[in-house]
Amino acid sequence: MKQVYFKIIENTHLNPLIMKMVLNGDTSGVKAGQFINIKIDGLFLRRPISVCELSGDNLTIIYKIVGKGTEAMSEMKEGTVLDVLTCLGNGYDLSLSGETPLLIGGGVGVPPMYELAKELIASGKKVTVILGFNTASEIFYEKEFEALGAKVIVTTVDGSYGVKGFVTDAMKDLDYSYFYTCGPEPMLKAVYGASKADGEMSFEERMGCGFGACMGCSCKTLTGNKRICKEGPVLKKGELLW
Amino acid sequence: MVDTKVNLLGIELDNPVIPASGTFGYGYEFSEFYDINVLGTFSFKGTTKDARFGNPTPRIAECTAGMINAVGLQNPGVHKVISEELPKLKKCFNKKVMANVSGFSVEDYAYTCELLDKEEQVGWLEVNVSCPNVHGGGMSFGTQPSAAAEVTKAVKKVTNKPIIIKLSPNVTDIVSIAKACEDAGADGISLINTMLGMRIDLNRKKPIIKNVMGGFSGSAIFPVALRMVYQVAGAVKIPVVGMGGVASAEDVIEMMLAGATAVEVGAQNLINPYACRDIINDLPRVMEKYKIKSLKEIIGGARV
């Protein structure tokens, strides 16, 4: 864990409820699949948000406006300095990817897949990405993933764009060496059930501290109790009690 | 030069600042962030006889100037605390630690305290009587003077270390409970534990906390905590450790003026992992500002 003061250099809408914020500061040590915890004036607890992209001194997050914290974030101006804790959580294990990893992101579970895809592609892996949304108007980052050189499949529940249905409908005909996924828990469970290879998934939980002190986000696994913020947010398929 | 030293039940503390139980793990986790030897001491995670996973999640809810937690005393159990956690702590902390103990029966408390009494790293036992008494219909030990006294007597019998009873604020008359503990042999009182609270998720229209209710802490409760510390310190002769919403060096001094010999800092550690270090570093400046030469001398100074 590190405390870093970041300057906001971009805070723009990707669609009415999804925003992209680019932070400039000390990004050293931050890994794909980790999260940052942001102090917001007037709110007590920090807000944990997953890392979407790392690029030199810039760290990008993508967040959905759902409550007071993210509402306040959506109104922040460029140039604002934020008190942020970084290097939180374990991150993805890139060494397990194999040659043809499959990355599956659902809704606000899409962003952490981006840095992961970028790093896997940079190391020569053939990456397929499934991006799941409810409807066409919610889609973001399809082109960005394509620009990285990934094969991208978009699914929408209502069929308004791409494959109609859930991410698991797009998984059926694919062969892959390993999977990485992030999204709402029902989706993670469906991916767990549909997966033909080993993999890992990142979880969400309401957190107190985000760095392992308060035991607010504990869960049980086959390998013992884990704190989503510390031993997670990424858990291996083989340790889940599903 | 100002003097920040205080004496808590025979052990001198470099300063009165103590991270509160449940916000500081078993200490070594925080030694990644700073040298925890700067602390007066700290109170380790509430420890029970057997290992506990605690409550289902969500266990945390945001509040105005505070938070609710319903962790439910997750801990590895006293045997593992002694065999695994204390040895890890020893590598990074060379002071006496305050052992926080919880139980669900009088026998549980005595069992855990007896084992921790043998640990030389432990300087004080802080006994949390806010837990439900499974043999007493689930009522918290800390809500009845007689039950709190019974726990106090049982733990006094099995240890020579100073016993500090940590009281719940969720009572009609905290003074009568504090006095019952004093009469039963308590060496000190600490207060307040969290206040029972709840929040409702407007999207789901259901309680945010899976357990429905939880303990409310954070800056918002400071005035209530300060008032209770003032009341209890005025009614007992034994030392009082004050806590509840403490977030700054100024808050520490207010607590001491209200009658606290030492001051615990809780929720603030969760939003700023450096909170206690920052408060300790700031104490001399604030003492000079208010013309305080020695913290020892201000304890209870506000009494009128």
Coordinates of C-alpha atoms in Angstrom, one line a residue:
Chain A
M1 CA 0.0 0.0 0.0
K2 CA 1.1 3.5 -0.8
Q3 CA -0.4 6.9 -0.2
V4 CA -0.2 9.0 -3.3
Y5 CA -1.5 12.5 -4.2
F6 CA -2.8 12.4 -7.8
K7 CA -3.8 15.2 -10.0
I8 CA -7.0 14.7 -12.1
I9 CA -6.0 15.4 -15.7
E10 CA -9.2 14.0 -17.3
N11 CA -12.7 13.3 -16.0
T12 CA -15.2 12.7 -18.8
H13 CA -18.3 10.7 -19.5
L14 CA -18.1 7.6 -21.7
N15 CA -21.9 7.3 -21.5
P16 CA -24.4 9.0 -19.1
L17 CA -23.5 6.9 -16.1
I18 CA -20.0 5.7 -16.9
M19 CA -17.0 8.1 -16.4
K20 CA -13.4 7.9 -17.2
M21 CA -10.9 9.6 -14.9
V22 CA -7.2 9.9 -15.6
L23 CA -5.0 10.5 -12.6
N24 CA -1.4 11.8 -12.8
G25 CA 1.1 10.9 -10.1
D26 CA 3.3 8.1 -8.7
T27 CA 1.9 4.9 -10.3
S28 CA 4.9 2.8 -9.3
G29 CA 4.2 -0.7 -8.1
V30 CA 0.6 -0.7 -9.3
K31 CA -0.5 -3.9 -11.0
A32 CA -3.3 -5.0 -13.3
G33 CA -6.3 -6.2 -11.2
Q34 CA -5.4 -4.1 -8.2
F35 CA -7.6 -1.2 -7.0
I36 CA -7.1 2.3 -5.6
N37 CA -9.0 3.8 -2.6
I38 CA -9.9 7.5 -3.0
K39 CA -10.6 10.0 -0.3
I40 CA -13.5 12.2 -1.1
D41 CA -14.1 15.5 0.7
G42 CA -17.2 15.3 2.9
L43 CA -17.4 11.5 2.9
F44 CA -16.0 9.3 5.6
L45 CA -14.9 6.1 3.9
R46 CA -12.7 6.1 0.9
R47 CA -14.1 4.7 -2.4
P48 CA -12.4 1.7 -3.9
I49 CA -12.1 1.7 -7.7
S50 CA -10.3 -0.8 -9.9
V51 CA -7.3 0.2 -12.0
C52 CA -8.2 0.3 -15.7
E53 CA -5.0 1.4 -17.3
L54 CA -1.4 2.3 -16.4
S55 CA 0.6 4.4 -18.7
G56 CA 3.8 6.0 -17.3
D57 CA 2.7 8.5 -14.6
N58 CA -1.0 8.1 -15.6
L59 CA -3.5 5.8 -14.0
T60 CA -7.0 5.5 -15.5
I61 CA -10.1 4.5 -13.7
I62 CA -13.5 3.9 -15.1
Y63 CA -16.4 4.2 -12.7
K64 CA -20.2 4.1 -12.7
I65 CA -22.2 6.9 -11.0
V66 CA -24.2 4.9 -8.4
G67 CA -24.1 6.8 -5.1
K68 CA -22.9 9.8 -3.2
G69 CA -19.2 9.0 -3.6
T70 CA -19.2 8.4 -7.4
E71 CA -21.6 11.4 -7.8
A72 CA -19.0 13.6 -6.1
M73 CA -16.3 12.1 -8.2
S74 CA -18.2 12.8 -11.4
E75 CA -18.3 16.5 -10.5
M76 CA -14.5 16.8 -9.8
K77 CA -12.6 19.2 -12.1
E78 CA -9.4 18.7 -13.9
G79 CA -6.5 19.9 -11.7
T80 CA -8.1 18.7 -8.5
V81 CA -5.6 16.8 -6.3
L82 CA -6.8 13.5 -4.7
D83 CA -5.5 11.6 -1.6
V84 CA -5.4 8.1 -2.9
L85 CA -4.1 4.8 -1.5
T86 CA -2.6 2.6 -4.3
C87 CA -1.2 -0.9 -4.8
L88 CA -4.2 -2.4 -3.0
G89 CA -5.1 -6.0 -3.4
N90 CA -3.3 -8.9 -5.1
G91 CA -4.0 -8.3 -8.8
Y92 CA -4.1 -10.9 -11.6
D93 CA -1.6 -13.6 -12.0
L94 CA -0.4 -13.1 -15.5
S95 CA 2.0 -16.1 -15.3
L96 CA -1.0 -18.5 -15.5
S97 CA -2.5 -17.1 -18.7
G98 CA -1.2 -19.7 -21.2
E99 CA -1.0 -18.7 -24.9
T100 CA -4.7 -18.0 -25.5
P101 CA -6.3 -16.4 -22.5
L102 CA -10.0 -15.3 -22.4
L103 CA -10.9 -12.1 -20.6
I104 CA -14.5 -11.5 -19.6
G105 CA -15.8 -8.2 -18.3
G106 CA -19.3 -7.4 -17.4
G107 CA -20.5 -3.7 -17.0
V108 CA -18.1 -2.0 -14.6
G109 CA -16.2 -5.2 -14.5
V110 CA -14.8 -4.3 -18.0
P111 CA -12.2 -1.7 -16.9
P112 CA -9.8 -4.0 -15.0
M113 CA -9.6 -6.2 -18.1
Y114 CA -8.0 -3.4 -20.1
E115 CA -4.6 -3.2 -18.4
L116 CA -4.6 -7.0 -18.2
A117 CA -5.3 -7.3 -21.9
K118 CA -2.6 -4.7 -22.7
E119 CA 0.0 -6.5 -20.7
L120 CA -0.9 -10.0 -21.9
I121 CA -0.8 -8.8 -25.6
A122 CA 2.6 -7.1 -24.9
S123 CA 3.9 -10.4 -23.7
G124 CA 2.9 -12.1 -27.0
K125 CA -0.4 -13.8 -25.9
K126 CA -3.3 -14.2 -28.2
V127 CA -6.1 -12.5 -26.2
T128 CA -9.9 -12.8 -26.7
V129 CA -12.1 -10.4 -24.8
I130 CA -15.8 -10.7 -24.1
L131 CA -17.5 -7.5 -23.0
G132 CA -21.0 -7.9 -21.6
F133 CA -23.5 -5.1 -21.3
N134 CA -27.3 -4.9 -20.8
T135 CA -27.9 -2.8 -23.9
A136 CA -26.1 -1.0 -26.8
S137 CA -26.2 2.5 -25.1
E138 CA -24.1 1.1 -22.1
I139 CA -21.2 -0.1 -24.2
F140 CA -17.8 1.4 -23.7
Y141 CA -14.2 0.6 -24.6
E142 CA -15.0 -1.9 -27.5
K143 CA -12.7 0.1 -29.9
E144 CA -10.0 0.5 -27.2
F145 CA -9.7 -3.2 -26.7
E146 CA -9.6 -3.7 -30.5
A147 CA -6.8 -1.1 -30.8
L148 CA -4.7 -3.2 -28.4
G149 CA -5.0 -6.1 -30.8
A150 CA -7.5 -8.3 -28.9
K151 CA -10.3 -10.2 -30.5
V152 CA -13.3 -8.5 -29.1
I153 CA -16.8 -10.0 -28.7
V154 CA -19.6 -7.8 -27.3
T155 CA -22.7 -9.2 -25.8
T156 CA -25.9 -7.4 -24.9
V157 CA -28.7 -8.9 -22.8
D158 CA -31.4 -7.3 -25.0
G159 CA -29.6 -8.1 -28.3
S160 CA -29.4 -4.5 -29.3
Y161 CA -25.7 -5.0 -30.2
G162 CA -23.4 -7.9 -30.8
V163 CA -24.2 -11.3 -29.5
K164 CA -27.6 -11.5 -27.9
G165 CA -27.6 -12.8 -24.3
F166 CA -25.0 -13.1 -21.5
V167 CA -21.2 -13.4 -21.7
T168 CA -21.6 -17.1 -21.2
D169 CA -23.5 -17.3 -24.5
A170 CA -20.4 -16.0 -26.2
M171 CA -18.1 -18.4 -24.2
K172 CA -19.7 -21.6 -25.5
D173 CA -17.8 -21.9 -28.8
L174 CA -14.5 -20.6 -27.7
D175 CA -11.3 -22.4 -26.9
Y176 CA -9.0 -20.7 -24.4
S177 CA -6.0 -21.6 -22.2
Y178 CA -7.2 -19.7 -19.0
F179 CA -9.8 -17.1 -18.1
Y180 CA -9.8 -13.8 -16.2
T181 CA -13.1 -12.2 -15.3
C182 CA -14.6 -9.3 -13.4
G183 CA -18.3 -8.3 -13.1
P184 CA -21.4 -8.7 -10.9
E185 CA -21.4 -11.8 -8.8
P186 CA -24.2 -13.6 -10.7
M187 CA -22.1 -13.2 -13.8
L188 CA -19.0 -14.5 -12.1
K189 CA -21.0 -17.6 -10.9
A190 CA -22.3 -18.2 -14.5
V191 CA -18.7 -17.9 -15.9
Y192 CA -17.5 -20.2 -13.2
G193 CA -20.1 -22.8 -14.3
A194 CA -19.6 -22.3 -18.0
S195 CA -15.8 -22.2 -18.0
K196 CA -13.8 -25.1 -19.7
A197 CA -10.4 -24.0 -18.4
D198 CA -8.9 -22.8 -15.1
G199 CA -9.1 -19.1 -14.3
E200 CA -9.5 -16.3 -11.8
M201 CA -12.1 -13.7 -11.0
S202 CA -12.1 -10.4 -9.2
F203 CA -14.7 -9.7 -6.5
E204 CA -16.4 -6.6 -5.1
E205 CA -17.4 -6.0 -1.5
R206 CA -18.2 -3.1 0.7
M207 CA -15.0 -2.2 2.3
G208 CA -14.0 -0.2 5.4
C209 CA -10.3 0.4 4.9
G210 CA -9.2 -1.4 1.7
F211 CA -5.9 -2.4 3.1
G212 CA -6.6 -5.4 5.4
A213 CA -7.2 -3.8 8.8
C214 CA -10.9 -3.8 9.4
M215 CA -12.0 -7.3 8.3
G216 CA -15.0 -5.7 6.7
C217 CA -14.8 -7.6 3.4
S218 CA -13.9 -11.2 4.5
C219 CA -15.1 -14.2 2.6
K220 CA -14.6 -18.0 3.0
T221 CA -12.6 -20.0 0.5
L222 CA -11.3 -23.5 0.2
T223 CA -7.9 -22.1 1.2
G224 CA -9.2 -20.3 4.3
N225 CA -10.7 -16.9 5.1
K226 CA -9.7 -14.2 2.7
R227 CA -10.1 -10.4 2.8
I228 CA -11.3 -9.2 -0.6
C229 CA -9.1 -6.1 -0.2
K230 CA -5.9 -7.9 0.7
E231 CA -5.8 -11.6 -0.3
G232 CA -8.3 -10.6 -3.1
P233 CA -9.9 -9.0 -5.0
V234 CA -8.7 -11.7 -7.4
L235 CA -9.5 -15.3 -6.3
K236 CA -8.7 -18.4 -8.2
K237 CA -11.4 -20.6 -9.6
G238 CA -10.0 -23.6 -7.6
E239 CA -10.4 -21.9 -4.3
L240 CA -14.0 -20.8 -4.5
L241 CA -16.7 -22.5 -2.5
W242 CA -19.2 -22.5 -5.4
Chain B
M1 CA 10.0 20.6 25.2
V2 CA 6.6 19.2 26.0
D3 CA 6.0 16.0 27.9
T4 CA 3.6 13.6 26.2
K5 CA 4.3 10.7 28.6
V6 CA 1.5 9.1 30.7
N7 CA 1.3 6.2 33.0
L8 CA -1.4 3.6 32.4
L9 CA -1.8 1.3 35.3
G10 CA 1.9 1.0 36.1
I11 CA 3.3 1.0 32.5
E12 CA 4.7 4.3 31.2
L13 CA 3.5 5.2 27.7
D14 CA 5.6 7.6 25.5
N15 CA 2.3 9.2 24.5
P16 CA -1.4 8.5 25.3
V17 CA -2.3 7.4 21.7
I18 CA -3.5 3.9 21.3
P19 CA -5.0 2.4 18.1
A20 CA -8.3 0.8 19.1
S21 CA -9.1 -2.8 18.8
G22 CA -10.5 -3.9 15.5
T23 CA -8.9 -1.1 13.5
F24 CA -5.3 -2.2 13.8
G25 CA -5.2 -5.9 13.3
Y26 CA -2.5 -7.5 15.3
G27 CA -0.2 -4.5 14.7
Y28 CA 2.4 -6.0 12.3
E29 CA 0.1 -5.3 9.4
F30 CA 0.6 -1.6 10.1
S31 CA 4.3 -1.9 10.5
E32 CA 4.4 -2.0 6.7
F33 CA 3.2 1.7 6.8
Y34 CA 5.2 3.1 9.6
D35 CA 7.3 2.2 12.7
I36 CA 4.6 1.3 15.1
N37 CA 6.9 1.8 18.1
V38 CA 6.0 5.4 18.0
L39 CA 2.6 4.5 19.5
G40 CA 1.9 4.6 23.2
T41 CA 0.7 1.0 22.7
F42 CA -2.2 -0.5 20.7
S43 CA -5.1 -2.7 21.4
F44 CA -5.1 -5.8 19.3
K45 CA -8.0 -7.4 17.4
G46 CA -10.8 -8.6 19.6
T47 CA -9.8 -12.2 20.5
T48 CA -12.1 -15.0 21.5
K49 CA -11.5 -18.6 22.8
D50 CA -12.3 -20.2 19.4
A51 CA -11.6 -18.9 15.9
R52 CA -14.5 -16.9 14.4
F53 CA -15.3 -16.0 10.9
G54 CA -17.8 -13.3 12.0
N55 CA -20.9 -12.0 10.3
P56 CA -22.0 -12.4 6.7
T57 CA -21.1 -9.4 4.4
P58 CA -21.9 -6.6 3.8
R59 CA -20.4 -5.7 7.1
I60 CA -19.7 -2.0 6.4
A61 CA -21.8 1.0 5.7
E62 CA -21.0 4.7 5.2
C63 CA -22.5 7.3 7.5
T64 CA -22.2 11.1 7.8
A65 CA -18.9 11.6 9.5
G66 CA -18.7 7.9 10.4
M67 CA -19.3 4.3 9.5
I68 CA -21.1 1.2 10.7
N69 CA -19.4 -2.1 11.1
A70 CA -20.8 -5.5 11.8
V71 CA -17.6 -7.6 11.5
G72 CA -18.7 -9.9 14.3
L73 CA -15.3 -10.5 16.0
Q74 CA -13.6 -12.3 13.2
N75 CA -10.3 -13.6 14.7
P76 CA -8.2 -16.7 14.6
G77 CA -8.9 -17.7 18.2
V78 CA -6.6 -17.2 21.2
H79 CA -4.4 -20.2 20.6
K80 CA -3.4 -19.0 17.1
V81 CA -3.1 -15.5 18.4
I82 CA -0.5 -16.7 20.8
S83 CA 1.3 -19.1 18.5
E84 CA 1.2 -17.1 15.3
E85 CA 0.2 -13.4 15.7
L86 CA 2.2 -12.4 18.8
P87 CA 5.5 -13.8 17.4
K88 CA 4.9 -11.7 14.2
L89 CA 4.2 -8.7 16.4
K90 CA 7.4 -9.2 18.4
K91 CA 9.5 -8.7 15.3
C92 CA 8.2 -5.1 14.9
F93 CA 7.0 -3.9 18.3
N94 CA 9.1 -3.7 21.4
K95 CA 6.5 -2.3 23.7
K96 CA 3.7 -3.9 25.7
V97 CA 0.5 -4.6 23.8
M98 CA -3.0 -4.3 25.1
A99 CA -4.8 -7.6 24.6
N100 CA -8.5 -7.1 23.7
V101 CA -10.6 -10.1 24.7
S102 CA -14.2 -11.0 24.0
G103 CA -16.4 -13.9 25.0
F104 CA -19.9 -15.3 24.9
S105 CA -19.9 -16.7 28.4
V106 CA -18.0 -15.9 31.7
E107 CA -16.0 -19.1 31.2
D108 CA -14.9 -18.0 27.7
Y109 CA -13.6 -14.7 29.0
A110 CA -11.7 -16.4 31.9
Y111 CA -10.2 -19.0 29.5
T112 CA -8.9 -16.5 27.0
C113 CA -7.6 -14.1 29.7
E114 CA -5.8 -16.9 31.5
L115 CA -3.9 -17.8 28.4
L116 CA -3.0 -14.3 27.5
D117 CA -1.9 -13.6 31.1
K118 CA 1.1 -15.8 30.4
E119 CA 2.3 -13.7 27.5
E120 CA 5.1 -11.3 28.4
Q121 CA 4.3 -9.1 25.4
V122 CA 0.8 -8.4 26.9
G123 CA 0.8 -5.4 29.2
W124 CA -2.9 -5.0 29.8
L125 CA -6.1 -7.0 29.2
E126 CA -8.9 -5.0 27.7
V127 CA -12.1 -6.9 28.2
N128 CA -14.9 -6.1 25.8
V129 CA -18.2 -6.7 27.6
S130 CA -20.3 -5.6 24.6
C131 CA -20.8 -9.2 23.3
P132 CA -24.0 -11.0 23.8
N133 CA -24.2 -13.5 26.7
V134 CA -25.3 -16.8 25.2
H135 CA -26.3 -18.1 28.6
G136 CA -28.1 -14.9 29.5
G137 CA -30.6 -14.8 26.7
G138 CA -28.2 -12.9 24.3
M139 CA -28.2 -9.7 26.3
S140 CA -24.8 -8.0 26.2
F141 CA -22.8 -8.4 29.4
G142 CA -22.1 -4.7 29.3
T143 CA -25.8 -3.7 29.6
Q144 CA -26.3 -5.0 33.1
P145 CA -24.1 -4.0 36.1
S146 CA -24.3 -7.5 37.6
A147 CA -23.2 -9.3 34.4
A148 CA -20.4 -6.8 33.8
A149 CA -19.2 -7.3 37.4
E150 CA -19.4 -11.1 37.0
V151 CA -17.1 -11.0 34.0
T152 CA -14.7 -8.6 35.8
K153 CA -14.5 -10.9 38.8
A154 CA -13.9 -14.0 36.7
V155 CA -11.0 -12.5 34.7
K156 CA -9.4 -10.9 37.8
K157 CA -9.1 -14.3 39.3
V158 CA -7.0 -15.7 36.4
T159 CA -4.6 -12.9 35.7
N160 CA -2.2 -10.6 37.5
K161 CA -2.1 -8.1 34.6
P162 CA -4.2 -5.0 34.8
I163 CA -7.8 -5.5 33.6
I164 CA -9.4 -2.7 31.7
I165 CA -13.2 -3.3 31.1
K166 CA -14.3 -1.8 27.8
L167 CA -17.9 -0.5 28.1
S168 CA -20.7 -0.3 25.6
P169 CA -22.5 3.1 25.2
N170 CA -25.8 1.3 24.4
V171 CA -27.1 1.6 28.0
T172 CA -29.3 3.8 30.0
D173 CA -26.7 4.5 32.7
I174 CA -23.1 3.8 31.9
V175 CA -21.9 5.2 35.3
S176 CA -23.6 2.4 37.2
I177 CA -22.0 -0.2 35.0
A178 CA -18.5 1.4 35.3
K179 CA -18.9 1.5 39.1
A180 CA -20.0 -2.2 39.2
C181 CA -16.9 -3.1 37.4
E182 CA -14.7 -1.0 39.7
D183 CA -16.3 -2.6 42.7
A184 CA -15.7 -6.0 41.2
G185 CA -12.0 -5.3 41.0
A186 CA -11.4 -3.7 37.5
D187 CA -8.2 -1.8 37.3
G188 CA -9.4 0.5 34.6
I189 CA -12.3 1.3 32.3
S190 CA -12.2 2.0 28.6
L191 CA -15.1 3.6 26.7
I192 CA -16.9 3.9 24.5
N193 CA -17.4 0.9 22.2
T194 CA -19.4 1.6 19.0
M195 CA -23.0 2.8 19.2
L196 CA -25.7 0.6 17.7
G197 CA -26.9 1.9 14.4
M198 CA -28.2 1.1 10.9
R199 CA -28.5 2.3 7.4
I200 CA -31.0 1.4 4.6
D201 CA -30.0 1.0 0.9
L202 CA -32.5 3.1 -1.0
N203 CA -32.0 1.1 -4.2
R204 CA -32.8 -2.2 -2.6
K205 CA -34.9 -0.7 0.2
K206 CA -33.3 -3.1 2.6
P207 CA -30.7 -2.7 5.4
I208 CA -27.2 -2.2 4.0
I209 CA -25.6 -4.3 6.7
K210 CA -26.5 -8.0 6.2
N211 CA -26.9 -8.3 10.0
V212 CA -29.3 -5.3 9.8
M213 CA -27.6 -3.4 12.7
G214 CA -24.0 -2.7 13.5
G215 CA -21.6 -0.5 15.5
F216 CA -21.5 3.2 14.6
S217 CA -18.1 4.8 15.0
G218 CA -16.1 7.8 13.6
S219 CA -15.9 11.5 14.2
A220 CA -19.7 11.8 14.5
I221 CA -19.8 10.0 17.9
F222 CA -17.0 12.1 19.5
P223 CA -19.3 14.4 21.6
V224 CA -21.2 11.4 23.0
A225 CA -18.0 9.6 23.8
L226 CA -16.5 12.6 25.4
R227 CA -19.6 13.1 27.6
M228 CA -19.5 9.5 28.7
V229 CA -15.8 9.6 29.5
Y230 CA -16.5 12.8 31.6
Q231 CA -19.3 11.1 33.5
V232 CA -17.4 7.9 34.2
A233 CA -14.1 9.5 35.1
G234 CA -16.0 11.6 37.5
A235 CA -17.6 8.6 39.2
V236 CA -14.7 6.1 39.5
K237 CA -11.3 6.2 41.1
I238 CA -9.6 3.9 38.6
P239 CA -8.1 5.2 35.3
V240 CA -10.2 5.7 32.3
V241 CA -9.2 5.2 28.7
G242 CA -11.3 7.3 26.4
M243 CA -12.2 6.6 22.8
G244 CA -14.9 7.3 20.3
G245 CA -14.5 9.4 17.2
V246 CA -11.0 10.6 18.1
A247 CA -9.4 12.0 14.9
S248 CA -6.9 14.6 15.9
A249 CA -4.4 15.7 18.5
E250 CA -7.0 18.3 19.7
D251 CA -9.5 15.4 20.2
V252 CA -6.9 13.5 22.3
I253 CA -6.4 16.6 24.5
E254 CA -10.2 17.0 24.9
M255 CA -10.5 13.4 26.0
M256 CA -7.8 13.8 28.5
L257 CA -9.3 17.0 29.9
A258 CA -12.5 15.0 30.3
G259 CA -10.7 12.5 32.4
A260 CA -9.0 10.0 30.1
T261 CA -5.5 8.8 31.1
A262 CA -4.9 7.5 27.6
V263 CA -6.9 7.7 24.4
E264 CA -7.8 5.2 21.7
V265 CA -8.2 6.0 18.1
G266 CA -10.4 3.7 16.0
A267 CA -12.2 4.3 12.7
Q268 CA -9.7 7.0 11.8
N269 CA -7.1 4.3 11.2
L270 CA -9.3 2.9 8.5
I271 CA -9.5 6.0 6.4
N272 CA -6.0 7.1 7.1
P273 CA -3.6 4.3 7.9
Y274 CA -1.1 6.9 9.2
A275 CA -3.7 8.5 11.5
C276 CA -2.1 7.6 14.9
R277 CA 1.4 8.5 13.7
D278 CA 0.1 11.8 12.4
I279 CA -1.7 12.6 15.7
I280 CA 1.4 11.7 17.8
N281 CA 3.6 14.0 15.5
D282 CA 1.0 16.8 15.9
L283 CA 0.6 16.5 19.7
P284 CA 3.6 18.7 20.7
R285 CA 2.4 21.5 18.4
V286 CA -1.1 21.5 19.7
M287 CA 0.2 21.2 23.3
E288 CA 2.3 24.3 22.8
K289 CA -0.6 26.1 21.2
Y290 CA -2.7 25.5 24.3
K291 CA 0.1 26.0 26.7
I292 CA 0.2 22.5 27.9
K293 CA 3.6 21.4 29.2
S294 CA 2.7 17.9 30.3
L295 CA -0.2 15.7 29.3
K296 CA -0.2 14.0 32.7
E297 CA -1.2 17.2 34.3
I298 CA -4.3 17.8 32.3
I299 CA -6.1 14.6 33.0
G300 CA -9.6 15.5 34.2
G301 CA -8.7 19.1 34.1
A302 CA -12.1 20.2 32.6
R303 CA -14.1 19.0 35.6
V304 CA -16.5 21.6 36.9

